Each structure stands twice: as C-alpha cells, then as structure tokens.
Tab-separated table of C-alpha atoms in Angstrom:
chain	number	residue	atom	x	y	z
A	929	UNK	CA	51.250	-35.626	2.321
A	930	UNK	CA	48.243	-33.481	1.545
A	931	UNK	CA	45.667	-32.257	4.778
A	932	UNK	CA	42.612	-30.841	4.735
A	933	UNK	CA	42.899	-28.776	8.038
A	934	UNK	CA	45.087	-31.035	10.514
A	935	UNK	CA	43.463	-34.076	8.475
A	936	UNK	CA	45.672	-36.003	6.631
A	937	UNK	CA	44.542	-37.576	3.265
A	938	UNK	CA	45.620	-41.106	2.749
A	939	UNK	CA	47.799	-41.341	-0.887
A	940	UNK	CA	45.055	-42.369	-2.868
A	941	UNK	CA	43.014	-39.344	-2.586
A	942	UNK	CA	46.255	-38.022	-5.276
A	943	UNK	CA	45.494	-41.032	-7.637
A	944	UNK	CA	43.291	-39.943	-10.088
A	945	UNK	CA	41.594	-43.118	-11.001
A	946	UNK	CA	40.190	-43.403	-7.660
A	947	UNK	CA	37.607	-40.310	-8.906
A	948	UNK	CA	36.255	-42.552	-11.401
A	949	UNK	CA	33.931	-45.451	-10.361
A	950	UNK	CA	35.659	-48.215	-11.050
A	951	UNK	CA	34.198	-50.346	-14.216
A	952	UNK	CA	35.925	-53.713	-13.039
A	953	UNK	CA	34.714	-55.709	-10.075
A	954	UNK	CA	37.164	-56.468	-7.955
A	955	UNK	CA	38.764	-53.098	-8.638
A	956	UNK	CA	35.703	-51.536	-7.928
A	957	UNK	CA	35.063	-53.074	-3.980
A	958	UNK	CA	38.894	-52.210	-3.378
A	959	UNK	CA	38.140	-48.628	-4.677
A	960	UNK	CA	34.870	-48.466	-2.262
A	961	UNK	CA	36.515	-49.767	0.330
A	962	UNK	CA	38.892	-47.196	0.711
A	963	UNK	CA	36.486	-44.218	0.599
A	964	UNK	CA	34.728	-46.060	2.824
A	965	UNK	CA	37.369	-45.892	5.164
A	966	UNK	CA	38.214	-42.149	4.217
A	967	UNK	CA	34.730	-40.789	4.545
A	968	UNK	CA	33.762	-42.395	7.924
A	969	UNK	CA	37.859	-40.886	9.215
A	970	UNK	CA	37.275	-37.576	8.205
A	971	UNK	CA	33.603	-37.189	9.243
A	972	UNK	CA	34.918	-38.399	13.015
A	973	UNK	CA	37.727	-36.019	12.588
A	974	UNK	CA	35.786	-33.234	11.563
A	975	UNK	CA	32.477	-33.967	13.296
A	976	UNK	CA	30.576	-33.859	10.430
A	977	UNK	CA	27.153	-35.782	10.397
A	978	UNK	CA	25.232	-34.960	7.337
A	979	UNK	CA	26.779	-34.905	3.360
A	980	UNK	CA	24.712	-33.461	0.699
A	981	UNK	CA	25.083	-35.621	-2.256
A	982	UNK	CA	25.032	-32.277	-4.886
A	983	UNK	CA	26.930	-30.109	-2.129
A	984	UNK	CA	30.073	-28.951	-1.812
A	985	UNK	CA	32.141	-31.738	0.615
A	986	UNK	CA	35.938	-31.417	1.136
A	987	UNK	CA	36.227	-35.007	-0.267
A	988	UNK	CA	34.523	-35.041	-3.152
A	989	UNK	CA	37.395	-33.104	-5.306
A	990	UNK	CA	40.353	-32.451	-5.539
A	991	UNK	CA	42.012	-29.506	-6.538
A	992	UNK	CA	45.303	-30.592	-6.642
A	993	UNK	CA	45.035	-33.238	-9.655
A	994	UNK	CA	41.695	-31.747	-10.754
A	995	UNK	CA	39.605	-34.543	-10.023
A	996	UNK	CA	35.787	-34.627	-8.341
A	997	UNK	CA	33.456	-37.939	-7.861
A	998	UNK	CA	30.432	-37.749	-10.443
A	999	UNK	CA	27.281	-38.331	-8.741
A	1000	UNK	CA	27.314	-41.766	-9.040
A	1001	UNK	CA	30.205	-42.340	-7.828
A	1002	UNK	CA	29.577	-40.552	-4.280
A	1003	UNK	CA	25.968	-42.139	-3.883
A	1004	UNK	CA	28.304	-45.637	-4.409
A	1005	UNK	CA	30.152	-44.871	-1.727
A	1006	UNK	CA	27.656	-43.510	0.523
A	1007	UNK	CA	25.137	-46.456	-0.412
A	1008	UNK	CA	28.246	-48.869	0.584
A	1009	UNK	CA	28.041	-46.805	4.124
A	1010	UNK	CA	24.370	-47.036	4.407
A	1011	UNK	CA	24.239	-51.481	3.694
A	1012	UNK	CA	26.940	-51.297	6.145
A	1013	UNK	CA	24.897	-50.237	9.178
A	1014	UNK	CA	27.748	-46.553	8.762
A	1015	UNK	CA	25.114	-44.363	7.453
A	1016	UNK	CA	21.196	-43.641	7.171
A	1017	UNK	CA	20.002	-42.090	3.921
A	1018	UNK	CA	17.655	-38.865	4.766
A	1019	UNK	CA	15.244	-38.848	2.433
A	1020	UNK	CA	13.657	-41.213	-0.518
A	1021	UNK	CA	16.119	-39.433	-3.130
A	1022	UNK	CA	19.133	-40.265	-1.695
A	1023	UNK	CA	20.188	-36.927	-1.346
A	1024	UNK	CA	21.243	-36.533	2.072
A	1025	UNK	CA	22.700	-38.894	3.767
A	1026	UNK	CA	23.955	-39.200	7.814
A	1027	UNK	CA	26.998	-40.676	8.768
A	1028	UNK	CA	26.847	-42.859	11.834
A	1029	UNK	CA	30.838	-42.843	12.012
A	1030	UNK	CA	29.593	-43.958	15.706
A	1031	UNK	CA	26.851	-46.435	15.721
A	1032	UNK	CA	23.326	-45.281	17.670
A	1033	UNK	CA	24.370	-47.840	20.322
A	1034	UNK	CA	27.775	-46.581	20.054
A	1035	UNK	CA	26.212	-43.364	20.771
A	1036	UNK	CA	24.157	-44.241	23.482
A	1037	UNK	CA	26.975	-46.069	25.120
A	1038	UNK	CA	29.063	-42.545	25.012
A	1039	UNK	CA	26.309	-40.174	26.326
A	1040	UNK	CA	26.276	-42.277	29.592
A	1041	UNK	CA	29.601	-42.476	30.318
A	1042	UNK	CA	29.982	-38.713	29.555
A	1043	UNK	CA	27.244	-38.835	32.362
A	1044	UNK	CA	28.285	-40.936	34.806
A	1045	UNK	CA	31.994	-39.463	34.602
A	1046	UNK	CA	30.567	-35.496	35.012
A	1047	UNK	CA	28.085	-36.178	37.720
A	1048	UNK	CA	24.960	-35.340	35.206
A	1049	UNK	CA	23.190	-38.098	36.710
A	1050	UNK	CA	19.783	-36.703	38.136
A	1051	UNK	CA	20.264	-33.511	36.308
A	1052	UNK	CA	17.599	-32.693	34.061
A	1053	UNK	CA	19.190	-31.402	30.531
A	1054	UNK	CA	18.074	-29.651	27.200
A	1055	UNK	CA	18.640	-31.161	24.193
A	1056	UNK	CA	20.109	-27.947	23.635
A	1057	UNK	CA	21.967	-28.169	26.568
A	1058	UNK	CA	23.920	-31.096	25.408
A	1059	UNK	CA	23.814	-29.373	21.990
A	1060	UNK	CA	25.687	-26.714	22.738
A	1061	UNK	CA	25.695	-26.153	26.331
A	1062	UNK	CA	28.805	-25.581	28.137
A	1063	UNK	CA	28.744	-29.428	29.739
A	1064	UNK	CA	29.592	-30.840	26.572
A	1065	UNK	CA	31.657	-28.489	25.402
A	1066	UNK	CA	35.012	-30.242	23.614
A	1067	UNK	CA	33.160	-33.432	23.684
A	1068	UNK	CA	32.057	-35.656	20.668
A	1069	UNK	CA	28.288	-34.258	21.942
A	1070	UNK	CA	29.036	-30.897	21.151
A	1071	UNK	CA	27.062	-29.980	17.529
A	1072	UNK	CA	26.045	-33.627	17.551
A	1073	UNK	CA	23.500	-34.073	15.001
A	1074	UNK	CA	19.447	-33.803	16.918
A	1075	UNK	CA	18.670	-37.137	14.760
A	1076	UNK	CA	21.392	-39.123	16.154
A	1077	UNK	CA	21.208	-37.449	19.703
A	1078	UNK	CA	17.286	-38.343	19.835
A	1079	UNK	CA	17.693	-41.824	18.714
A	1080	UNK	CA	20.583	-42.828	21.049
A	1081	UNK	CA	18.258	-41.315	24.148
A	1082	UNK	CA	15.597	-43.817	23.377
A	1083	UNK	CA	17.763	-46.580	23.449
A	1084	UNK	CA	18.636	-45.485	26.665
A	1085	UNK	CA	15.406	-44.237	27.669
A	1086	UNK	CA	14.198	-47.939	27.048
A	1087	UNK	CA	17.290	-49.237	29.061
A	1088	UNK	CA	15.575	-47.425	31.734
A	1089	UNK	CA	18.983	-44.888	31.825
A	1090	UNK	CA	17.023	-42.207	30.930
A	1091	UNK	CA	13.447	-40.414	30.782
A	1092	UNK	CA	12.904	-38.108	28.243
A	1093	UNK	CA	10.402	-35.601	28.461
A	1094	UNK	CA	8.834	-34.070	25.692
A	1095	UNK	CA	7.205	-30.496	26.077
A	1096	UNK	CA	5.346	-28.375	23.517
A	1097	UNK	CA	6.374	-24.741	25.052
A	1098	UNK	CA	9.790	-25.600	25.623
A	1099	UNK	CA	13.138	-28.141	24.367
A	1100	UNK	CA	13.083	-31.372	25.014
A	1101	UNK	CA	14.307	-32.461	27.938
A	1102	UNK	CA	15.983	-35.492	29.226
A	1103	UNK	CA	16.535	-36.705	32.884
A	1104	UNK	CA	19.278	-39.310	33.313
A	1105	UNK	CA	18.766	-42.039	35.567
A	1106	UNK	CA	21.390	-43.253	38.196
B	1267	UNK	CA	102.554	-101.956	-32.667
B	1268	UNK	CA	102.187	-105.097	-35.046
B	1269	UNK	CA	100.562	-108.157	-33.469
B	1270	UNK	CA	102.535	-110.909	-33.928
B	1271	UNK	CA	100.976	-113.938	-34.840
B	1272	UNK	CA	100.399	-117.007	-33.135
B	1273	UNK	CA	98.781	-117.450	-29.515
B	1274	UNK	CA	101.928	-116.149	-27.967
B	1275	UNK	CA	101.369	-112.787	-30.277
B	1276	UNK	CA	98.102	-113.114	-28.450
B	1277	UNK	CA	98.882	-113.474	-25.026
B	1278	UNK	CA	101.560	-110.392	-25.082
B	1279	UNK	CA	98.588	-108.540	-26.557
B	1280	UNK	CA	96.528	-108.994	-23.629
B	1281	UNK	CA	99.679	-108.324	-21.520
B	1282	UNK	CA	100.468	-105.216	-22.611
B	1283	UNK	CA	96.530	-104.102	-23.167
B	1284	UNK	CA	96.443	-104.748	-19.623
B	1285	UNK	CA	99.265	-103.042	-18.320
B	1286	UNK	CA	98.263	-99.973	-20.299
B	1287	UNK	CA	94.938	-99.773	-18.489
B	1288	UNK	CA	97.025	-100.327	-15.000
B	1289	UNK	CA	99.279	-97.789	-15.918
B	1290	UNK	CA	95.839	-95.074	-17.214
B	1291	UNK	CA	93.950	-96.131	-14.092
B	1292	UNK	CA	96.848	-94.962	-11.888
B	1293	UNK	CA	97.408	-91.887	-13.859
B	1294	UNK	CA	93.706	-91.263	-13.858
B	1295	UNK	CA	93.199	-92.276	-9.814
B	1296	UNK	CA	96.439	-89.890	-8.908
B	1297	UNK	CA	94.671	-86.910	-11.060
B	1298	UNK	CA	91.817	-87.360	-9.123
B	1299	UNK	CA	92.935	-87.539	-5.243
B	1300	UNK	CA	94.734	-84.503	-6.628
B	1301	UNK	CA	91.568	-83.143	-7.411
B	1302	UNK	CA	89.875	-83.898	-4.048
B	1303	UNK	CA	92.988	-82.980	-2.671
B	1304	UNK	CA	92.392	-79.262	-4.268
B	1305	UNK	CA	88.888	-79.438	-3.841
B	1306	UNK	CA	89.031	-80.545	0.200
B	1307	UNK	CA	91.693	-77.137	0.386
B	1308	UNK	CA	89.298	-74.968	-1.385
B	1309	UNK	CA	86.134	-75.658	0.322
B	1310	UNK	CA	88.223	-75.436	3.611
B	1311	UNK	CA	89.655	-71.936	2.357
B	1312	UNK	CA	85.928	-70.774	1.100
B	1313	UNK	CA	84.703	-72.119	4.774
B	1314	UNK	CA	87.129	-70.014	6.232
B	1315	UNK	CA	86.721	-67.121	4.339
B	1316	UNK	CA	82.784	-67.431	5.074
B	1317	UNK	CA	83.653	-67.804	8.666
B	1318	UNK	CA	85.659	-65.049	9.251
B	1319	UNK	CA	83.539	-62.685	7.138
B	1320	UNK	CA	80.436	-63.922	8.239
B	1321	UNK	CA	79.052	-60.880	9.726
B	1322	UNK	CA	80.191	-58.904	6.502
B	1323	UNK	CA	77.989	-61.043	4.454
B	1324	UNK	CA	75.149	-60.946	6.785
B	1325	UNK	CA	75.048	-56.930	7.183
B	1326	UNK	CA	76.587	-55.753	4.057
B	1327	UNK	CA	74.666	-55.945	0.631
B	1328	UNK	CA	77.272	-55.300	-1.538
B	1329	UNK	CA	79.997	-57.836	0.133
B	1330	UNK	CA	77.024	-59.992	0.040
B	1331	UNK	CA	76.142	-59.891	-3.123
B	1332	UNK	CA	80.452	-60.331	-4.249
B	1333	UNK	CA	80.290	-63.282	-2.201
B	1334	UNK	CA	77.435	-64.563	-4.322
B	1335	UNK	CA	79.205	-63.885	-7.647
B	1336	UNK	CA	82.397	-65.250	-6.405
B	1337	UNK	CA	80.386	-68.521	-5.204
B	1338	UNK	CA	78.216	-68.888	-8.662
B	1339	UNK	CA	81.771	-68.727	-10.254
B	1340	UNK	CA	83.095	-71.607	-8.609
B	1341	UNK	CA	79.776	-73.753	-8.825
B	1342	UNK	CA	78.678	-73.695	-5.019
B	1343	UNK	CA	74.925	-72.637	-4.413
B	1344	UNK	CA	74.767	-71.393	-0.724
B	1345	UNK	CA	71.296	-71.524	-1.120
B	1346	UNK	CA	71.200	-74.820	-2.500
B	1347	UNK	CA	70.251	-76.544	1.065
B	1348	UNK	CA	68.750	-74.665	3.856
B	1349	UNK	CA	70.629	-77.815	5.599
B	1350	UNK	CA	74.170	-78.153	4.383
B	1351	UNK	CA	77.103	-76.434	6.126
B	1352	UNK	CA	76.494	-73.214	4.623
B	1353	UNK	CA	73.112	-72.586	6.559
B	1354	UNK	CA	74.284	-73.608	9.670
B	1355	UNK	CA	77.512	-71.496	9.313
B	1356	UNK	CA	76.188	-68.068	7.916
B	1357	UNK	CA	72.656	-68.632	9.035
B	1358	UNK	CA	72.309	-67.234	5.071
B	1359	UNK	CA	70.136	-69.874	4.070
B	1360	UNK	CA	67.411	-68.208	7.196
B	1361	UNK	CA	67.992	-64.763	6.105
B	1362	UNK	CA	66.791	-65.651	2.200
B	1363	UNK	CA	63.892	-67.679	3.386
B	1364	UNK	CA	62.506	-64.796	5.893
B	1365	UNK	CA	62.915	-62.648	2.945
B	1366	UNK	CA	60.935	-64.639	0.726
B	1367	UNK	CA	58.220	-65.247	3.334
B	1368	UNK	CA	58.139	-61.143	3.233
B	1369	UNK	CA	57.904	-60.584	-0.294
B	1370	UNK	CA	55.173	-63.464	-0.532
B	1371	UNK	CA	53.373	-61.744	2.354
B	1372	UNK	CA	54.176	-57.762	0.155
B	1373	UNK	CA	52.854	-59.661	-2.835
B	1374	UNK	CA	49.270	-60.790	-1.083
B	1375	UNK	CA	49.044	-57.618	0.531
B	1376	UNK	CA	49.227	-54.862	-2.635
B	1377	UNK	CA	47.478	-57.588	-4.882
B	1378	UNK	CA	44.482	-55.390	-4.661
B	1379	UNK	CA	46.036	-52.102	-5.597
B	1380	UNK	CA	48.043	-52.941	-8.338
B	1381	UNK	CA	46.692	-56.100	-9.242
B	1382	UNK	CA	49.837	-58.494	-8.794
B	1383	UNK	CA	52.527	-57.128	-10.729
B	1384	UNK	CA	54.884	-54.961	-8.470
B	1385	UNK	CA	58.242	-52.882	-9.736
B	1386	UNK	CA	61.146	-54.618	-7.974
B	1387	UNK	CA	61.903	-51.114	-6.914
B	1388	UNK	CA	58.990	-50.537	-4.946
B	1389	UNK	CA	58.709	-54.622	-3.666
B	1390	UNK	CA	62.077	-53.639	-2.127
B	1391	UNK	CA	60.932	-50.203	-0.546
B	1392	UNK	CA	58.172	-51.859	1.300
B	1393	UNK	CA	61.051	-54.942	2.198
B	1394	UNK	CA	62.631	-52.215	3.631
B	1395	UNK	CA	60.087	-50.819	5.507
B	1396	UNK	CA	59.254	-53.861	7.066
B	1397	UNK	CA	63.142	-54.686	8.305
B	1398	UNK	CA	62.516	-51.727	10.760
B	1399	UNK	CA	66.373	-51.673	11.568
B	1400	UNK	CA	68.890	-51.183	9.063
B	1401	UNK	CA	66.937	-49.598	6.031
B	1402	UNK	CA	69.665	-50.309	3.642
B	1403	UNK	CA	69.802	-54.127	4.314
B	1404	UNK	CA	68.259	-55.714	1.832
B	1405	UNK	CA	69.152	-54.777	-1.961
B	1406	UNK	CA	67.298	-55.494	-5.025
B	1407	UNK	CA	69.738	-58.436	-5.897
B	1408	UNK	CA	68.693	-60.266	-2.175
B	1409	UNK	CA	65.046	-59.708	-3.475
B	1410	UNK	CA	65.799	-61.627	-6.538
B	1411	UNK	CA	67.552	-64.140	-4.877
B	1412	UNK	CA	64.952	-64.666	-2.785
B	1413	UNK	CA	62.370	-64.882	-4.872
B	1414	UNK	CA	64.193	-67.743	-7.109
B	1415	UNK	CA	64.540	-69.721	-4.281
B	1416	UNK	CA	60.005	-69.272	-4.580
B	1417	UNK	CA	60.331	-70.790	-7.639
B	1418	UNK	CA	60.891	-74.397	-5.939
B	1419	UNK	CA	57.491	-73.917	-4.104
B	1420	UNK	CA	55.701	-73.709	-7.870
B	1421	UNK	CA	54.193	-70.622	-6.622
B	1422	UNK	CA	54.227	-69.060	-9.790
B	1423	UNK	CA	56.268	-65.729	-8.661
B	1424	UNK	CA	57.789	-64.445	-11.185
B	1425	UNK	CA	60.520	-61.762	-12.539
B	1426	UNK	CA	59.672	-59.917	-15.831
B	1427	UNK	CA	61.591	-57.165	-17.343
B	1428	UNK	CA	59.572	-54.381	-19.056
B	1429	UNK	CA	61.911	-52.134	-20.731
B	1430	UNK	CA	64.649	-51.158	-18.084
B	1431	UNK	CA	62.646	-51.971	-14.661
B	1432	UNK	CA	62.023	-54.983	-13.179
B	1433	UNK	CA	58.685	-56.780	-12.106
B	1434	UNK	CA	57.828	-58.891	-9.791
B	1435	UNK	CA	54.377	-61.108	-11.020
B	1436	UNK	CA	52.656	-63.213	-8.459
B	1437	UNK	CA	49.347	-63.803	-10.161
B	1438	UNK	CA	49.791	-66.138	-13.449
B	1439	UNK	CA	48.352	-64.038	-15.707
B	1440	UNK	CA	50.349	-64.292	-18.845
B	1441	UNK	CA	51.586	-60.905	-19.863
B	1442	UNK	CA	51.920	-60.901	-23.731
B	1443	UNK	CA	54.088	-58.736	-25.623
B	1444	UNK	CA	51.238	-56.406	-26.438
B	1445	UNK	CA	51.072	-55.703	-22.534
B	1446	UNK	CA	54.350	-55.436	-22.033
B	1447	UNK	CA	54.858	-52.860	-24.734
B	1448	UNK	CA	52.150	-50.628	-22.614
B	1449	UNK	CA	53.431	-51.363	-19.447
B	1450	UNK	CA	56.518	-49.665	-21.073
B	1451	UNK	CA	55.132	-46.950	-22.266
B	1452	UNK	CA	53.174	-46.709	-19.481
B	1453	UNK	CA	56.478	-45.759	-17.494
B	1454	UNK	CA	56.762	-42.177	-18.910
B	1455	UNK	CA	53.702	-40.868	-17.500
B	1456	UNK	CA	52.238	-43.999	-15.154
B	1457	UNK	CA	49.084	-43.444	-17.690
B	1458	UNK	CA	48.417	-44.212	-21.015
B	1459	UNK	CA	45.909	-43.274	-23.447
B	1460	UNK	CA	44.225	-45.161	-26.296
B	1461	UNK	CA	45.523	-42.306	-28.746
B	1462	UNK	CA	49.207	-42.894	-27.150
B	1463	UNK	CA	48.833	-46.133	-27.438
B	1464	UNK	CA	48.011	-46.321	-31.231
B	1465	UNK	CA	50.350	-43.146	-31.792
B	1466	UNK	CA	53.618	-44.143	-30.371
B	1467	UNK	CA	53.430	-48.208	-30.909
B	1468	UNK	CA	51.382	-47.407	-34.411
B	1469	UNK	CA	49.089	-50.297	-33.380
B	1470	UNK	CA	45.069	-49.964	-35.062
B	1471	UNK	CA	43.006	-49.181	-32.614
B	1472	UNK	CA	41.069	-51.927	-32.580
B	1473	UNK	CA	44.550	-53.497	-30.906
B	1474	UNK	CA	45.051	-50.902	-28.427
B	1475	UNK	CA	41.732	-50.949	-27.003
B	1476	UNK	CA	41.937	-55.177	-26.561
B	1477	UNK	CA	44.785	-54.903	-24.843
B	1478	UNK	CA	43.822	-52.224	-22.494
B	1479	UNK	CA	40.833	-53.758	-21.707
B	1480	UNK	CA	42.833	-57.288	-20.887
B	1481	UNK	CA	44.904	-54.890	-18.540
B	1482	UNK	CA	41.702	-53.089	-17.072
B	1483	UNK	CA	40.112	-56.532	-16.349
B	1484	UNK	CA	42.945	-58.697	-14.577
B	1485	UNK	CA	43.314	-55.164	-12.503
B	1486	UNK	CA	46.475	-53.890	-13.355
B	1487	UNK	CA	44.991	-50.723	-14.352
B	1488	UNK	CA	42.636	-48.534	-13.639
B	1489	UNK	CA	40.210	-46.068	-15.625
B	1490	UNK	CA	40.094	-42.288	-15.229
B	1491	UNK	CA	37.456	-40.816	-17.232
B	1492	UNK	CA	37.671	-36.922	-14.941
B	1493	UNK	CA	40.212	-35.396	-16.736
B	1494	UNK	CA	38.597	-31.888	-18.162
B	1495	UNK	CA	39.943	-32.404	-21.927
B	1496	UNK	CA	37.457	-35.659	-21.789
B	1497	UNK	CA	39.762	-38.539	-22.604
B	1498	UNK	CA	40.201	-41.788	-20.832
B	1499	UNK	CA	43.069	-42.474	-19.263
B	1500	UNK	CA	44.374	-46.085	-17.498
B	1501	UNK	CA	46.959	-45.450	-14.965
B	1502	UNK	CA	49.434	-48.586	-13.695
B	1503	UNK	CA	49.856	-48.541	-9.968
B	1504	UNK	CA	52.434	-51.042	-10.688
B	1505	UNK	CA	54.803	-48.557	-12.234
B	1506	UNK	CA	53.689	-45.540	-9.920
B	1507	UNK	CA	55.705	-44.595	-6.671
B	1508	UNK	CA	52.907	-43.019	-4.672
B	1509	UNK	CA	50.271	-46.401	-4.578
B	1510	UNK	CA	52.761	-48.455	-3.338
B	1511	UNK	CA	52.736	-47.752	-0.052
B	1512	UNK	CA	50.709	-49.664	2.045
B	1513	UNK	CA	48.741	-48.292	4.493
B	1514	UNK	CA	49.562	-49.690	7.939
C-alpha cells in the first residue's frame, strides 16, 4: 500500500477514475464519499486545517498513476465537506477552505478537558500560548488553526468555562474557569 | 398362437392373457424389490461413506467438491433439502446456506464500487476474508454452489461467463453481447478505450460509444478523462484486483 509519510492511502487513491468527477449519479456520491472520508483522515492525521483550492495538497495528485483532481473536482469534494457541517469555505471564491475534521463543539469539548486534566484551570493563557506554547505541546492544540481556536473559546466563553480577554497591546488572552 | 374358435377358444384366451400378465407382474414386482433392494444398500453405503468422511467433506474443498461429482452422478442432490438426512448428517446443507447469506451480503456491499457484477475470483477472495479461520476453505466451486441454491429465492443472482472468468451479477441488468464483448476486452488492461473498442471488435463508432455509455450509466464503469495523451478511458472495477477489497 502507498503512504504519504506514515499515512496510508486507502486503494482507491491508485484507481485512476477516481481523479475524474464522476459523470453518473450514483457513481458520482460513491466517488465523493470516499474523498470525503480521505480528506477529513489525512487532515486529522496530518493536522492540517486550511487547503488551497489552486495549491499544491498531497491529495490532489498522484504521481504514481499520473493522475491530479481538476478544479472542479476538488471544490466537489470540499463543497460536499462544507454542506456537511466538515468544513467552512474562507472566502466568497471558494478558494480556501477549513477543515473542521473536529467540529467547533468538538473543539471546545477538547480544549477543556486538555484543561481540566493539566491543571490550567485559573491560569490565564495566550492564544499563543496554546498555539505553540510548551503546554500543548504534542497535543491536537498545538498549530491549531487561530479561526477554529477563537471560535471554540466563545462557545465556551458563553458556557461560562471561560473569559476571554481581548487586549490591543498584547495577544489575546483567555482565563479558564473552574 | 391361433385363437380357436368358439367360446371355449375364447375363454382359454382370457386364460392364458391372464396368466401372462401374472407371470409379467411377478417378473416386473421381483425386478423391482431388487431394485429397492440395491437402492436401500446404496444409500446405506453412501450414508456411511458420508458418515465416516464427514469431517473430510466439511474441511476439505477438493474431497468436497469429489463428493459432489460423485453424488450428481448417481442422482442425489445433498442440497436438495436443508431437511432430509443429508443436512442433519453433514450439517452440509448449513455450511452452503451461510455461504450464500455471505455472498448476498459481498454482493450488497461492493454494489457501489463495481456496480453489481463481481469476478467469481474476487467474490471468493473477500468469502475468504470473511471465514477468518481457514483461508483456503471455501473454493470457487462452493461459491457456485451456493449461489444456485439463490436461485430458488428468485433473487436474480446470477453466473455469467465473459471470455474465460466468471461473474457473479446481482443487479438484473441484462448484459447483451455487445457488453460482454467489452467486458472481455476489458480484461487485458481493466480499461478500454472508444478507439480499442472500434479497433479490436471493428464495431462503428457510433456502436462503441452506446454501449459504453449503457456500461457508464448502470455503473459498471467508470470515466477517466486525466490521462496526459487526452483520451477517455472507462475502467471495470469488476475485472480489476485492487477495487475489490472492501474497506473494513
């Protein structure tokens, strides 16, 4: 089996009809449904949050059988994500588009166990810090994308789990709530 | 023999008509205890033999499948009756019905990726896959059994040939001969091309392209229009290797 890195691509990904949108129906939502599947695995494996439609993205060709999705066929897939509650598109274009391979709630959900289970309670953190600080490091929160980190806060912010506290010299800041 | 006339030429007539049927009847009702006779030491002998090779036939395909011939041959169906003596001996009748419950559930389950025509070959792999002990258990010949013994249900499974493999249909889609002459060709390279097509079966093209589309629509192939010289090609994930496994 191919890998990208220590992912494993799923036997399809060598089957070069699955590069071409589909023109049939029911072939079509089978063919979507797998990428689906692919693209949300691979951005959880790889902790990837963001895919430029006209960038360069691991999935989008292959090398081996000399195959690569057509622009059409990507936004498909990624538009499948977004009426799925998976993904968010960036911008009006359709050009960028964030994978929510964990939903906001999800999210939110995560950051306060990750809280509750390393004593962070009552600590006051950077968004940076969480970023890239050395709490989070090896967690799902390290590099997590700023878009996904801020909305998941205000859910718990309006939960009353958390107070965030916006400054204009410095980061943002956040203060978790027992 | 001359009748003789008169009513006594009559009556002797009748008498001797009569004792020729007593005399057949016998004849005929000795042939046949002799028959049941035979019959009675033959299923006993075939009984036996089942008994005392019963967990041959359940564990090894090919003494299975011998066992099969040899019963066809003599005009028993073990399969016949998931009742009679044979089931409740060998258990046999259990083992072909679980099979074709599998190969139902195989069938349901790749519909989607190759549109519900499967190579016997691969059907089987997956069979296997499934029986997670003993990989070599079930053989290609069990498979068709099994799937005969479908045909009583009127589910419309079905085994085609297509040049040398086997296929196993289980949507009732008629394949015509058109079709089948792709899905043959189709075996070479597990693509075809319009320009194949028309080349090697010198078909118009107007003939090709209908019955690719037909194909293409009922999902038994699919397009690929990235290949850098430009042409379209349909691929068969029926008569590929690397589609047919499912992902668990």
């Amino acid at each position: 089996m191919q890998s990208l890195g220590d992912f494993k691509l799923p036997d399809f990904f060598n089957y070069p009809p699955y590069f071409t949108l589909q023109p049939v129906r029911e072939t079509k939502e089978k063919q979507i449904l797998m990428w689906k599947e692919l693209i949300l695995k691979y951005c959880k494996s790889q902790k990837i949050f963001i895919i430029g439609l006209e960038e360069e993205f691991p999935l989008f060709s292959n090398q081996k059988i000399q195959r690569s999705l057509n622009n059409e066929a990507r936004e498909a897939f990624l538009s499948a994500l977004v009426s799925e509650g998976r993904a968010e598109w960036i911008d009006r274009g359709h050009k960028r588009c964030l994978i929510l391979w964990r939903s906001i709630q999800e999210w939110a959900n995560y950051i306060l166990d990750f809280v509750r289970e390393n004593g962070l309670e009552t600590d006051v953190m950077t968004i940076e810090d969480i970023r890239c600080g050395i709490e989070t490091r090896g967690s799902d929160l390290e590099r997590i994308d700023r878009g996904v980190l801020m909305q998941a806060l205000k859910i718990l912010e309006q939960k009353g789990k958390a107070a965030i506290i916006e400054s204009s010299s410095a980061d943002t800041g956040v203060k978790f709530a027992a | 023999m001359r009748r003789k006339p008169g009513i006594s030429g009559l009556k002797s007539a009748a008498a001797a008509r009569d004792q020729f049927r007593a005399v057949g009847e016998n004849v005929a009702r000795v042939k046949a205890d002799l028959m049941k006779e035979q019959l009675a030491t033959f299923r006993s002998q075939l009984e036996d033999f089942a008994r005392k090779h019963k967990n041959d036939i359940k564990k090894n395909p090919t003494f299975r499948s011998q066992f099969h011939e040899m019963c066809a041959k003599v005009g028993v169906d073990p399969l016949a009756s998931n009742k009679g003596f044979w089931a409740e001996l060998l258990g046999i009748g259990d083992f072909y019905y679980e099979l074709g419950v599998q190969i139902v559930d195989i069938c349901m389950l790749t519909r989607s990726d190759n549109g519900g025509l499967i190579s016997l070959h691969n059907l089987r792999l997956l069979v296997c896959q499934k029986h997670k002990t003993g990989r070599e258990s079930v053989t290609e010949d069990d498979c068709l059994r099994a799937i005969s013994k479908l045909k009583i249900l009127g589910s419309g499974f079905e085994v085609i040939s297509v040049g040398k493999k086997k296929f196993v249909r289980s949507v009732p889609t008629e394949l015509n001969k058109d079709h089948n002459e792709i899905l043959e060709l189709a075996q070479i390279q597990s693509y075809v091309t319009v320009e194949q097509v028309e080349r090697k079966l010198s078909w118009s093209s107007g003939r090709a392209t209908d019955a690719l589309k037909t194909l293409l629509e009922e999902g038994l192939s699919m397009i690929d229009n990235g290949h850098v010289d430009g042409i379209s090609r349909h691929w068969f994930p029926c008569v590929s290797t690397s589609s047919a496994v499912v992902e668990e």
